[in-house]
Structure formats: C-alpha cells, structure tokens
Amino acid sequence: MDNYRQDKLHKFEEFVDRRLKPDLVHAISERDKVFEQQKTFSDLRKHIENLQKNSVTSLKTLVNLGSEVYMQAEVPDTQRICVDVGLGFHVEFSWSEALNYILLKEEKLARQIEEYTHQIASIKAQIKMVCEGIRELLQLPAELTLQEPIL
Amino acid sequence: MEEGAKGTVTSLASMFPADEAQKAAKRVQDTIAEKHQELDRVKGFIADNASLVNLVQKLPEELHHDIMVPFGKVAFFPGRLVHTNEFMVLLGEGYYAERTSKQTVEILRRRGKALETHVDSLKSMIEDLETEALFFDRTASDAAEGLVEIREELSGEESDEGASESGRKEDAHSVSVKDKGKVLNEDEEYARLMSKLEELEKEELAAEAADNIEEETNEVDPDVVSEQSSFNQNLKDWEGSHSCKPPSHSEEGQASDEEFLSRKRQQPALLEKSNPNDPTITSSHKDKSLKLPALEGNDHAGSSNNEVSIQPSKPKFDSLRAFTGSIIERSPNLPINPGETSSTSSQVPSSQSSKPQSRFRMQRR
C-alpha cells in the first residue's frame, strides 16, 4: 500500500516537473516576446505622432554600421515610411496609413497576449491541482514518514 | 584509512568511486562545452570585425550612399548616407570618438587583436579542461577495474610511496605480503604508544577535574571556605543520590565517589601548599588555577612532569566547552552535576582514582 502511494506520488511529481513546469516556462517566454513586439509598435506609433506634430520633413540620424560604428545619414523626405508587415515584407506607407496599420497590429498583438495569458493560467491551475493531490496523499497517512519534497 | 597498520591498502574505488569520477568527468565535459560556445561567439565577433573593416574601407569611395534608414525595429525610411568619411566609434562607457575611415580601421584592427588573445586564452583553458576530463575518465575506468592503491608510510624502511605506486598495478598481492611483516613490528610500537597516551590522558583528566573544582571556588578568594562548606553539602547530596543507583553501577560509582572525595581532600591540601610555594599566585586567580593543577600534576606523576604542566592550560578552557579527548568517555562536568557522572564513567576513572587516592591516603596516614 505504501509502495503504491509512493509510486503515485512519484508519478505526480514527475508529471509536474517534466511536463507542466516546462510548459509554463515556454508559454511565459512566448508571451514575453509578444509583449516586446507590442512595445516596439507602440514606440513607433509615438515617434510617428511626434513627427507629425512637429511636421518634420527631413531627418538626420546616425546609422549603426555594426559593432557600434556610426555614420551620419540623411532622410530627405519623411513622408514615406516602410513598415515590416511580417514574412520579410515591408510596405511603404504614408504617415496616416502607417498609424492605421500600427493600430490594427497592436490590437492583434493584444489578442495574442490574452491567449497566452489564458494558457498560462490553465497550466498554473493544473500544477496547483496536482500539488493538492500530492498534499492529500501525504496528509492522510499520518504515521508515514515520507520525505517527498512538497512542491 | 585505519591507523591499525602503518601501511594501508585502499582500493581505488573507495578513494575515487567510479560513479563519482564519471560525474566529475561529465561536469568537466559540460564546462568544456560552455567554453566551446564562448569560443564560437568570440570567433563570430572576429568575423564581424573583419567584415566591418572592409565596409569602412569601402564607404569613402562614394560621396553618398542610398540606404534604408531604420526607424525603430520595424520601420525604415529611405535615405542616404552622407559624410562618408566620418565615423563615430563607441569607445565604451558612453564615450564616442569621431574618426576618419583610416583611423577607424586602426581602431578595429586593435580590437581584433584583443579578441584574438581572448580566443587564445579560451583555447588553452579548453586544453586544460580536456586533460582533466581525460584523467577523470581514466580514474573511472581504473576504479571500475578494481585497482588498489597501496600507501606505506616511511618508518625507516626502504618502502616508499614511489614503491607503493609502482606496486599499484598488478603487484598488489606481493606488496601486501611484505607489508604484513612490518605490521607486526609496528603493532608493538603502537601498543606502547597507546598505553603511554592513556596514562597521560588520565593525568590530564585528573588535573582538569581538580581545575573545575578550583575554578568554582577561585571566583572570590574569601569565599573559598564557604565554597568548601558548600562542597561538603554537594558531596553529601551527591552521595545521597548516589546510594540510590542500581547495583550494576555501584562499582564504578564507588570509584568515582572515592575520587570525588579524594579530590575534595586534595583541595585544602593544595591550597595550603600554594601559598607558601609561590606568593605570586595569590595576586591573580588565573595563575592560581593554573599553578594548582601543575602542582597536582607534580603530585601525581613525577615522570611526566613537563607534559602535565603544559597541558593544564588547555584543560582550563576545554572544561568549559566540549571535551575533545577521544578515549575518555566521562563528561568533564563532574562537580557541577555529580549525579550524571557515575552513569557515564568508564573504567578509565576507576583506574585513575587508584593513583591519586593512594598518594593522599598515604599522606593522611
């Protein structure tokens, strides 16, 4: 009877450690990536709005050639901006079009983030359930001196 | 490794267990893998550096270059590179330097050299780690095969550790035969040493126990007499409690009982002795407690005089903490908790009590 219980406990713990926890870590990292993308697009939006506000027509920037070696670059016409729309394509936009696109993109990203959040929450709930099961198994046989680590 | 014989035979597996050696080998392999990764990274940096040097050399050939100027991570502006001979180079810590193409190339070459020395150091580290891994592998395989390492201490004979290591491989049997002859001689020596050690330790214990009594009473000089009376009281209580002991302990109990009495008798004798002998003692309590055991030591064993006089300085502090002697089993709290001692006392105090007791009995008579 004890062996059976210990076996079950062992199986539960292994399940948590090997499947649920890596799944959780994976889901969290995916969600973080989407967060970053969202931040990038919101920054771009702010810049474009800034440009629009100040009616900037030409820009002078420093371009990174690699290994932090910069060179001066001039943008004569800031009306046309090329935005990465995925799969290696860049689309030339005017400012307002670009802002439109960025809004839509941000919404899509927000939906993705929510999905990931749901996934993460369900994995966490599963982990909690298995932990409760382990705890029950440990508390019922009070005279046993099991040394299992409680997660 | 037991000290029963002067030479020891240990199997390699016990010193370097096979699976632990394998684990160590694995760890070293992991470290090697890490270093390889870092090496690849640094090599990538060197390659980038080289391509950048090419670029920097090529750019000044034109006045302007049409490029897509990045704007954040996901947007570009069509634009042009201007001032093609002016480069802003990051020197580190937020410092930039504006340089021409040639100067930038020089900076980049120096950076490349630094990277290459880094690569060299990484390579040498990897080599060291690989030899270490090889050693672990070999040890693991040897331990698995069941090789034996024979280590013999130098006891004036010609057997060396060098000889033992050469005998490591297949001569384990022949060397162990030679070892047995030496072991017999060494056993006698060992027995002699052990008996001598036991004597010294008994004396040390007696000195320390007396020291305990004196410590308690040496707190304040005038209270010595009152302490003695309290000791009388303690002694009576202890004897009273002692009489209730089970008969199995009676023998030991009596021995320690007598010892306690004898020690109590020692005390007034010693106190009287101390004053005429050394007037400087009365000035400081510490000296007194040190000298008294020394005198007691003198009373006990004329032969091992020096050692006992040196030792009491140690028991004085040892008595306050756990006693570190390995052979003696009795706890040093004899006067404080007299009830406990008799149960834990072993044969050592019984034989010890015979010596001082006889002397003081003689004195009394």
Coordinates of C-alpha atoms in Angstrom, one line a residue:
Chain A
M1 CA 0.0 0.0 0.0
D2 CA 2.8 2.4 0.9
N3 CA 4.7 1.5 -2.2
Y4 CA 1.7 2.1 -4.3
R5 CA 1.2 5.5 -2.7
Q6 CA 4.9 6.4 -3.1
D7 CA 4.7 5.4 -6.7
K8 CA 1.7 7.6 -7.3
L9 CA 3.4 10.5 -5.6
H10 CA 6.5 10.0 -7.6
K11 CA 4.5 9.9 -10.8
F12 CA 2.6 13.1 -9.9
E13 CA 5.8 14.9 -9.1
E14 CA 7.5 13.8 -12.2
F15 CA 4.5 14.9 -14.2
V16 CA 4.6 18.4 -12.7
D17 CA 8.3 18.7 -13.1
R18 CA 8.7 17.4 -16.5
R19 CA 5.6 18.5 -18.4
L20 CA 3.8 21.2 -16.6
K21 CA 6.6 23.4 -15.5
P22 CA 8.4 23.5 -18.8
D23 CA 5.1 24.1 -20.5
L24 CA 4.6 27.0 -18.2
V25 CA 8.1 28.4 -18.8
H26 CA 7.5 28.1 -22.6
A27 CA 4.2 29.9 -22.5
I28 CA 5.6 32.7 -20.4
S29 CA 8.5 33.2 -22.8
E30 CA 6.2 33.3 -25.8
R31 CA 4.0 35.9 -24.1
D32 CA 7.1 38.0 -23.3
K33 CA 8.1 38.0 -26.9
V34 CA 4.7 39.3 -27.9
F35 CA 4.9 41.9 -25.2
E36 CA 8.1 43.1 -26.7
Q37 CA 6.7 43.4 -30.1
Q38 CA 3.8 45.3 -28.8
K39 CA 6.1 47.7 -27.1
T40 CA 8.1 48.2 -30.3
F41 CA 5.0 49.1 -32.2
S42 CA 3.7 51.5 -29.6
D43 CA 7.1 53.2 -29.6
L44 CA 6.9 53.5 -33.4
R45 CA 3.5 55.0 -33.2
K46 CA 4.7 57.6 -30.7
H47 CA 7.6 58.6 -32.9
I48 CA 5.4 58.9 -36.0
E49 CA 2.9 61.0 -34.0
N50 CA 5.8 63.1 -32.8
L51 CA 7.0 63.7 -36.4
Q52 CA 3.5 64.6 -37.4
K53 CA 3.2 67.0 -34.6
N54 CA 6.4 68.8 -35.4
S55 CA 5.9 68.5 -39.2
V56 CA 9.3 67.2 -39.6
T57 CA 10.2 66.7 -43.3
S58 CA 13.8 65.7 -43.1
L59 CA 15.9 63.9 -40.6
K60 CA 19.5 63.5 -39.8
T61 CA 20.4 60.3 -38.0
L62 CA 23.3 58.2 -37.1
V63 CA 23.2 54.7 -38.6
N64 CA 24.9 51.8 -36.9
L65 CA 27.2 50.1 -39.4
G66 CA 27.9 47.2 -37.0
S67 CA 29.9 46.9 -33.7
E68 CA 28.7 50.3 -32.7
V69 CA 30.4 52.3 -35.5
Y70 CA 28.0 55.0 -36.6
M71 CA 27.7 57.1 -39.7
Q72 CA 25.7 60.1 -40.5
A73 CA 22.6 59.6 -42.7
E74 CA 20.1 62.0 -44.0
V75 CA 16.5 61.3 -44.7
P76 CA 15.3 64.0 -47.1
D77 CA 11.6 63.0 -47.2
T78 CA 10.0 61.6 -44.2
Q79 CA 6.6 61.2 -45.7
R80 CA 7.2 57.7 -46.9
I81 CA 7.9 55.1 -44.3
C82 CA 8.3 51.4 -44.9
V83 CA 6.9 49.2 -42.2
D84 CA 7.6 45.5 -41.6
V85 CA 4.4 43.6 -42.0
G86 CA 5.8 40.1 -41.4
L87 CA 7.2 37.3 -43.6
G88 CA 10.1 39.6 -44.7
F89 CA 7.8 42.1 -46.4
H90 CA 7.9 45.9 -45.9
V91 CA 5.1 48.1 -47.1
E92 CA 5.6 51.7 -48.0
F93 CA 3.1 53.8 -46.0
S94 CA 2.3 57.4 -45.6
W95 CA 2.0 58.6 -42.0
S96 CA -1.6 58.2 -41.5
E97 CA -1.6 54.8 -43.2
A98 CA 1.2 53.8 -41.1
L99 CA -0.6 54.9 -37.9
N100 CA -3.7 53.0 -39.0
Y101 CA -1.7 49.8 -39.6
I102 CA 0.1 50.1 -36.3
L103 CA -3.3 50.4 -34.5
L104 CA -4.5 47.2 -36.2
K105 CA -1.3 45.4 -35.4
E106 CA -1.4 46.4 -31.8
E107 CA -4.9 45.0 -31.4
K108 CA -3.8 41.7 -32.9
L109 CA -0.9 41.5 -30.5
A110 CA -3.2 42.3 -27.6
R111 CA -5.4 39.3 -28.6
Q112 CA -2.4 37.1 -28.8
I113 CA -1.3 38.2 -25.4
E114 CA -4.6 37.3 -23.9
E115 CA -4.5 33.9 -25.4
Y116 CA -1.1 33.2 -23.9
T117 CA -2.3 34.5 -20.6
H118 CA -5.2 32.1 -20.6
Q119 CA -2.8 29.3 -21.4
I120 CA -0.5 30.2 -18.6
A121 CA -3.4 30.4 -16.2
S122 CA -4.6 27.0 -17.1
I123 CA -1.2 25.4 -16.7
K124 CA -0.8 27.1 -13.3
A125 CA -4.2 25.7 -12.3
Q126 CA -3.1 22.2 -13.3
I127 CA 0.1 22.5 -11.3
K128 CA -1.9 23.6 -8.3
M129 CA -4.3 20.6 -8.7
V130 CA -1.5 18.1 -8.8
C131 CA 0.1 19.7 -5.8
E132 CA -3.1 19.5 -3.9
G133 CA -3.4 15.8 -4.8
I134 CA 0.1 15.2 -3.5
R135 CA -0.7 17.0 -0.3
E136 CA -3.8 14.9 0.2
L137 CA -1.9 11.7 -0.3
L138 CA 0.7 12.9 2.2
Q139 CA -1.6 14.1 4.9
L140 CA -3.9 11.0 5.0
P141 CA -1.3 8.5 6.1
A142 CA -0.2 10.5 9.2
E143 CA 2.1 7.8 10.6
L144 CA 4.1 7.6 7.5
T145 CA 7.4 9.5 7.3
L146 CA 7.5 10.3 3.7
Q147 CA 10.3 12.6 2.8
E148 CA 8.9 13.8 -0.5
P149 CA 9.6 17.4 -1.3
I150 CA 6.4 19.4 -1.2
L151 CA 6.3 21.5 -4.3
Chain B
M1 CA 42.0 4.8 6.3
E2 CA 42.6 2.9 9.6
E3 CA 45.7 3.6 11.6
G4 CA 45.9 -0.1 12.7
A5 CA 48.9 -0.7 10.4
K6 CA 51.5 1.8 9.3
G7 CA 50.8 0.8 5.7
T8 CA 47.3 0.9 4.2
V9 CA 45.7 -0.8 1.3
T10 CA 42.9 1.1 -0.2
S11 CA 41.1 0.2 -3.3
L12 CA 41.0 2.9 -5.9
A13 CA 37.2 2.6 -5.9
S14 CA 37.0 3.7 -2.3
M15 CA 39.1 6.8 -2.9
F16 CA 37.7 7.7 -6.2
P17 CA 34.3 6.0 -6.6
A18 CA 33.6 5.1 -10.1
D19 CA 30.3 6.8 -10.5
E20 CA 31.6 10.0 -8.8
A21 CA 34.5 10.1 -11.1
Q22 CA 32.1 9.8 -14.0
K23 CA 30.0 12.6 -12.7
A24 CA 33.1 14.8 -12.3
A25 CA 34.1 13.8 -15.9
K26 CA 30.6 14.9 -17.0
R27 CA 30.9 18.2 -15.3
V28 CA 34.2 18.9 -16.9
Q29 CA 32.7 18.0 -20.2
D30 CA 29.9 20.5 -19.6
T31 CA 32.4 23.2 -18.8
I32 CA 34.3 22.3 -22.0
A33 CA 31.1 22.6 -24.0
E34 CA 30.5 26.1 -22.5
K35 CA 33.9 27.2 -23.3
H36 CA 33.5 25.9 -26.9
Q37 CA 30.3 28.0 -27.2
E38 CA 32.1 31.1 -25.9
L39 CA 35.0 30.4 -28.3
D40 CA 32.5 30.3 -31.2
R41 CA 31.0 33.5 -30.1
V42 CA 34.3 35.3 -30.0
K43 CA 35.2 33.9 -33.4
G44 CA 31.9 35.3 -34.7
F45 CA 32.9 38.7 -33.3
I46 CA 36.3 38.5 -35.0
A47 CA 34.5 37.7 -38.3
D48 CA 32.1 40.6 -37.9
N49 CA 35.1 42.8 -37.1
A50 CA 36.8 41.8 -40.3
S51 CA 33.8 42.5 -42.5
L52 CA 33.3 45.9 -40.8
V53 CA 36.9 46.8 -41.6
N54 CA 36.1 46.0 -45.2
L55 CA 33.0 48.1 -45.2
V56 CA 34.7 51.1 -43.5
Q57 CA 37.4 50.9 -46.2
K58 CA 34.9 50.8 -49.0
L59 CA 32.4 53.5 -47.9
P60 CA 34.5 56.6 -48.5
E61 CA 34.8 55.7 -52.2
E62 CA 31.4 57.4 -52.8
L63 CA 30.1 60.7 -51.7
H64 CA 26.6 59.4 -50.9
H65 CA 25.1 56.0 -50.5
D66 CA 21.3 55.4 -50.8
I67 CA 20.2 53.3 -48.0
M68 CA 17.1 52.4 -46.0
V69 CA 17.5 54.1 -42.7
P70 CA 16.0 52.1 -39.9
F71 CA 13.5 53.8 -37.6
G72 CA 13.0 51.7 -34.6
K73 CA 12.9 47.9 -35.1
V74 CA 10.1 47.5 -37.6
A75 CA 10.2 50.6 -39.9
F76 CA 12.6 52.1 -42.4
F77 CA 13.0 55.4 -44.1
P78 CA 14.5 55.6 -47.5
G79 CA 17.5 57.9 -47.2
R80 CA 21.2 58.4 -47.9
L81 CA 24.5 58.1 -46.1
V82 CA 26.3 61.4 -46.1
H83 CA 29.7 62.4 -44.8
T84 CA 31.1 59.1 -45.8
N85 CA 34.5 59.6 -44.3
E86 CA 33.3 60.5 -40.8
F87 CA 32.7 57.6 -38.4
M88 CA 31.5 57.8 -34.8
V89 CA 33.1 54.9 -32.9
L90 CA 31.9 53.8 -29.4
L91 CA 34.9 53.6 -27.1
G92 CA 32.9 52.2 -24.2
E93 CA 31.2 53.8 -21.1
G94 CA 29.2 56.2 -23.3
Y95 CA 32.3 57.7 -24.9
Y96 CA 32.3 58.1 -28.6
A97 CA 35.1 59.2 -31.0
E98 CA 34.7 60.8 -34.4
R99 CA 37.2 59.3 -36.7
T100 CA 38.1 59.1 -40.3
S101 CA 38.0 55.8 -42.2
K102 CA 41.7 55.1 -41.8
Q103 CA 41.6 55.8 -38.1
T104 CA 38.5 53.7 -37.6
V105 CA 40.2 50.8 -39.4
E106 CA 43.1 51.1 -37.0
I107 CA 40.8 51.0 -34.0
L108 CA 39.0 48.0 -35.4
R109 CA 42.3 46.2 -36.0
R110 CA 43.4 46.7 -32.4
R111 CA 40.0 45.4 -31.3
G112 CA 40.6 42.3 -33.4
K113 CA 43.9 41.7 -31.8
A114 CA 42.3 41.8 -28.3
L115 CA 39.7 39.4 -29.4
E116 CA 42.3 37.0 -30.7
T117 CA 44.2 37.0 -27.4
H118 CA 40.9 36.2 -25.8
V119 CA 40.5 33.3 -28.2
D120 CA 43.9 32.0 -27.4
S121 CA 43.3 32.1 -23.6
L122 CA 40.0 30.2 -24.2
K123 CA 41.8 27.6 -26.2
S124 CA 44.4 27.0 -23.5
M125 CA 41.6 26.7 -20.9
I126 CA 39.8 24.2 -23.1
E127 CA 43.0 22.2 -23.3
D128 CA 43.5 22.1 -19.6
L129 CA 39.9 21.0 -19.1
E130 CA 40.3 18.3 -21.6
T131 CA 43.3 16.8 -19.8
E132 CA 41.3 16.9 -16.6
A133 CA 38.5 15.1 -18.3
L134 CA 40.9 12.5 -19.5
F135 CA 42.3 12.0 -16.0
F136 CA 38.8 11.5 -14.7
D137 CA 37.9 9.1 -17.4
R138 CA 41.0 7.1 -16.7
T139 CA 40.4 7.1 -13.0
A140 CA 36.8 6.0 -13.5
S141 CA 37.9 3.1 -15.7
D142 CA 40.6 2.1 -13.3
A143 CA 38.3 2.2 -10.3
A144 CA 35.8 0.1 -12.2
E145 CA 38.5 -2.5 -12.8
G146 CA 39.2 -2.7 -9.1
L147 CA 42.8 -1.4 -8.9
V148 CA 44.3 -1.0 -5.5
E149 CA 46.5 1.8 -4.2
I150 CA 49.0 0.8 -1.5
R151 CA 50.4 3.6 0.6
E152 CA 53.2 2.9 3.1
E153 CA 54.5 5.5 5.5
L154 CA 58.2 5.9 5.9
S155 CA 59.2 4.0 9.0
G156 CA 62.9 3.9 8.4
E157 CA 62.5 1.1 5.9
E158 CA 63.1 1.4 2.2
S159 CA 59.5 1.1 1.2
D160 CA 58.5 4.4 -0.3
E161 CA 55.3 5.8 -1.7
G162 CA 57.1 5.6 -5.0
A163 CA 57.4 1.9 -4.5
S164 CA 53.8 1.6 -3.4
E165 CA 52.7 3.4 -6.5
S166 CA 54.7 1.2 -8.8
G167 CA 53.2 -1.8 -7.0
R168 CA 49.9 -0.3 -7.8
K169 CA 49.2 -2.1 -10.9
E170 CA 49.4 -5.9 -10.5
D171 CA 51.8 -6.4 -7.6
A172 CA 49.1 -5.7 -5.0
H173 CA 49.4 -9.2 -3.6
S174 CA 53.2 -9.4 -3.3
V175 CA 53.4 -6.0 -1.7
S176 CA 50.7 -6.8 0.9
V177 CA 52.7 -9.9 1.9
K178 CA 55.8 -7.7 2.6
D179 CA 53.5 -5.3 4.4
K180 CA 52.4 -8.0 7.0
G181 CA 55.9 -8.4 8.3
K182 CA 56.2 -4.7 9.0
V183 CA 52.8 -4.6 10.5
L184 CA 53.8 -6.9 13.4
N185 CA 56.6 -4.7 14.5
E186 CA 54.5 -1.7 14.1
D187 CA 51.8 -3.2 16.2
E188 CA 54.1 -3.5 19.2
E189 CA 55.2 0.1 18.8
Y190 CA 51.6 1.1 18.5
A191 CA 50.6 -0.7 21.7
R192 CA 53.4 1.0 23.6
L193 CA 52.4 4.4 22.3
M194 CA 48.8 3.8 23.2
S195 CA 49.5 2.9 26.7
K196 CA 51.6 5.9 27.2
L197 CA 48.9 8.1 25.7
E198 CA 46.4 6.6 28.1
E199 CA 48.5 7.4 31.1
L200 CA 48.9 11.0 30.0
E201 CA 45.3 11.4 29.4
K202 CA 44.3 10.1 32.8
E203 CA 46.6 12.6 34.4
E204 CA 45.2 15.3 32.2
L205 CA 41.7 14.4 33.3
A206 CA 42.5 14.5 37.0
A207 CA 44.2 17.8 36.5
E208 CA 41.2 19.1 34.7
A209 CA 38.7 17.9 37.2
A210 CA 40.6 19.4 40.0
D211 CA 40.7 22.5 37.9
N212 CA 36.9 22.5 37.7
I213 CA 36.6 22.5 41.4
E214 CA 39.2 25.2 41.8
E215 CA 37.5 27.3 39.1
E216 CA 34.3 27.4 41.0
T217 CA 36.0 28.2 44.2
N218 CA 38.5 30.6 42.8
E219 CA 35.9 33.2 41.9
V220 CA 36.4 35.0 45.1
D221 CA 39.2 34.3 47.5
P222 CA 37.5 34.8 50.8
D223 CA 34.7 32.6 49.7
V224 CA 36.9 29.6 49.5
V225 CA 36.0 28.4 52.9
S226 CA 32.3 28.9 52.3
E227 CA 32.7 27.1 49.0
Q228 CA 34.3 24.3 50.7
S229 CA 31.4 24.0 53.0
S230 CA 29.1 24.1 50.1
F231 CA 31.1 21.4 48.6
N232 CA 30.6 19.4 51.7
Q233 CA 27.0 19.9 51.1
N234 CA 27.2 18.9 47.4
L235 CA 29.2 15.9 48.3
K236 CA 26.6 14.7 50.8
D237 CA 23.8 15.3 48.3
W238 CA 25.8 13.5 45.7
E239 CA 26.4 10.6 48.0
G240 CA 22.8 10.5 49.0
S241 CA 21.7 10.4 45.4
H242 CA 24.4 8.0 44.6
S243 CA 23.2 5.5 47.1
C244 CA 20.0 5.1 45.0
K245 CA 22.0 4.0 42.0
P246 CA 21.4 0.5 40.6
P247 CA 23.8 -2.1 41.9
S248 CA 25.4 -2.5 38.4
H249 CA 26.8 0.9 38.6
S250 CA 27.9 0.6 42.2
E251 CA 31.4 -0.4 41.4
E252 CA 32.0 2.4 39.1
G253 CA 30.1 4.7 41.3
Q254 CA 32.2 3.9 44.3
A255 CA 35.3 4.5 42.3
S256 CA 34.2 7.9 41.2
D257 CA 32.8 8.6 44.6
E258 CA 36.2 8.0 46.2
E259 CA 37.8 10.1 43.6
F260 CA 35.5 12.9 44.3
L261 CA 36.2 12.7 48.0
S262 CA 39.9 12.4 47.3
R263 CA 39.7 15.5 45.1
K264 CA 37.9 17.4 47.8
R265 CA 40.6 16.5 50.2
Q266 CA 43.2 17.5 47.7
Q267 CA 41.9 20.9 47.6
P268 CA 42.6 22.1 51.1
A269 CA 46.0 20.4 50.9
L270 CA 46.8 22.1 47.6
L271 CA 45.5 25.5 48.8
E272 CA 47.8 25.3 51.8
K273 CA 50.6 24.3 49.6
S274 CA 50.2 27.0 47.1
N275 CA 50.6 29.9 49.4
P276 CA 54.0 29.1 50.8
N277 CA 55.2 27.8 47.5
D278 CA 54.5 30.8 45.3
P279 CA 53.5 34.1 46.7
T280 CA 52.7 35.5 43.2
I281 CA 49.9 33.1 42.8
T282 CA 47.6 34.9 45.2
S283 CA 47.8 38.0 43.0
S284 CA 45.8 36.6 40.2
H285 CA 43.1 33.9 40.2
K286 CA 44.0 32.6 36.8
D287 CA 47.6 31.9 37.8
K288 CA 46.3 30.1 40.8
S289 CA 44.1 27.8 38.9
L290 CA 46.9 27.1 36.5
K291 CA 49.5 26.5 39.1
L292 CA 47.4 24.3 41.3
P293 CA 46.8 21.8 38.6
A294 CA 50.5 22.0 37.9
L295 CA 51.3 21.2 41.5
E296 CA 48.7 18.5 41.4
G297 CA 50.3 17.2 38.3
N298 CA 53.6 17.1 40.1
D299 CA 52.0 15.1 42.9
H300 CA 50.6 12.7 40.5
A301 CA 53.3 11.7 38.2
G302 CA 56.9 12.6 38.6
S303 CA 57.8 11.1 35.3
S304 CA 55.5 13.1 33.0
N305 CA 56.0 16.3 34.8
N306 CA 56.6 18.6 31.9
E307 CA 53.7 17.4 29.9
V308 CA 51.2 17.8 32.6
S309 CA 52.3 21.3 33.5
I310 CA 51.9 22.4 29.9
Q311 CA 48.6 20.7 29.5
P312 CA 46.5 22.2 32.3
S313 CA 46.4 25.5 30.4
K314 CA 44.4 23.6 27.9
P315 CA 42.0 21.8 30.2
K316 CA 41.1 25.0 31.8
F317 CA 39.4 26.1 28.6
D318 CA 38.4 22.7 27.5
S319 CA 36.5 22.1 30.6
L320 CA 34.2 25.0 29.7
R321 CA 33.4 23.5 26.3
A322 CA 33.1 20.0 25.0
F323 CA 36.0 17.9 25.8
T324 CA 37.9 16.8 22.8
G325 CA 39.6 13.8 24.1
S326 CA 38.6 10.8 22.1
I327 CA 39.3 8.0 24.6
I328 CA 38.0 9.4 27.7
E329 CA 34.3 9.0 28.0
R330 CA 33.4 10.8 31.2
S331 CA 31.9 14.2 30.8
P332 CA 34.0 16.9 32.4
N333 CA 31.1 18.3 34.5
L334 CA 32.0 16.3 37.5
P335 CA 31.5 18.9 40.3
I336 CA 28.6 20.6 38.7
N337 CA 26.4 17.7 38.0
P338 CA 27.6 14.9 40.2
G339 CA 24.6 12.8 39.5
E340 CA 25.3 12.3 35.9
T341 CA 28.9 11.3 36.0
S342 CA 28.7 7.9 37.6
S343 CA 26.5 6.6 34.9
T344 CA 28.8 7.7 32.1
S345 CA 32.1 7.0 33.8
S346 CA 34.1 4.2 32.3
Q347 CA 36.9 2.1 33.5
V348 CA 39.4 4.9 33.0
P349 CA 38.4 7.0 36.0
S350 CA 38.3 3.9 38.2
S351 CA 41.9 3.1 37.4
Q352 CA 42.7 6.8 37.5
S353 CA 41.3 7.1 41.0
S354 CA 43.7 4.5 42.3
K355 CA 46.7 6.6 41.7
P356 CA 45.9 9.9 43.3
Q357 CA 43.9 8.2 46.0
S358 CA 46.8 6.1 47.2
R359 CA 49.1 9.0 47.4
F360 CA 46.7 11.1 49.5
R361 CA 45.8 8.2 51.7
M362 CA 49.4 7.8 52.4
Q363 CA 49.6 11.5 53.2
R364 CA 46.7 11.4 55.5
R365 CA 48.2 8.5 57.3

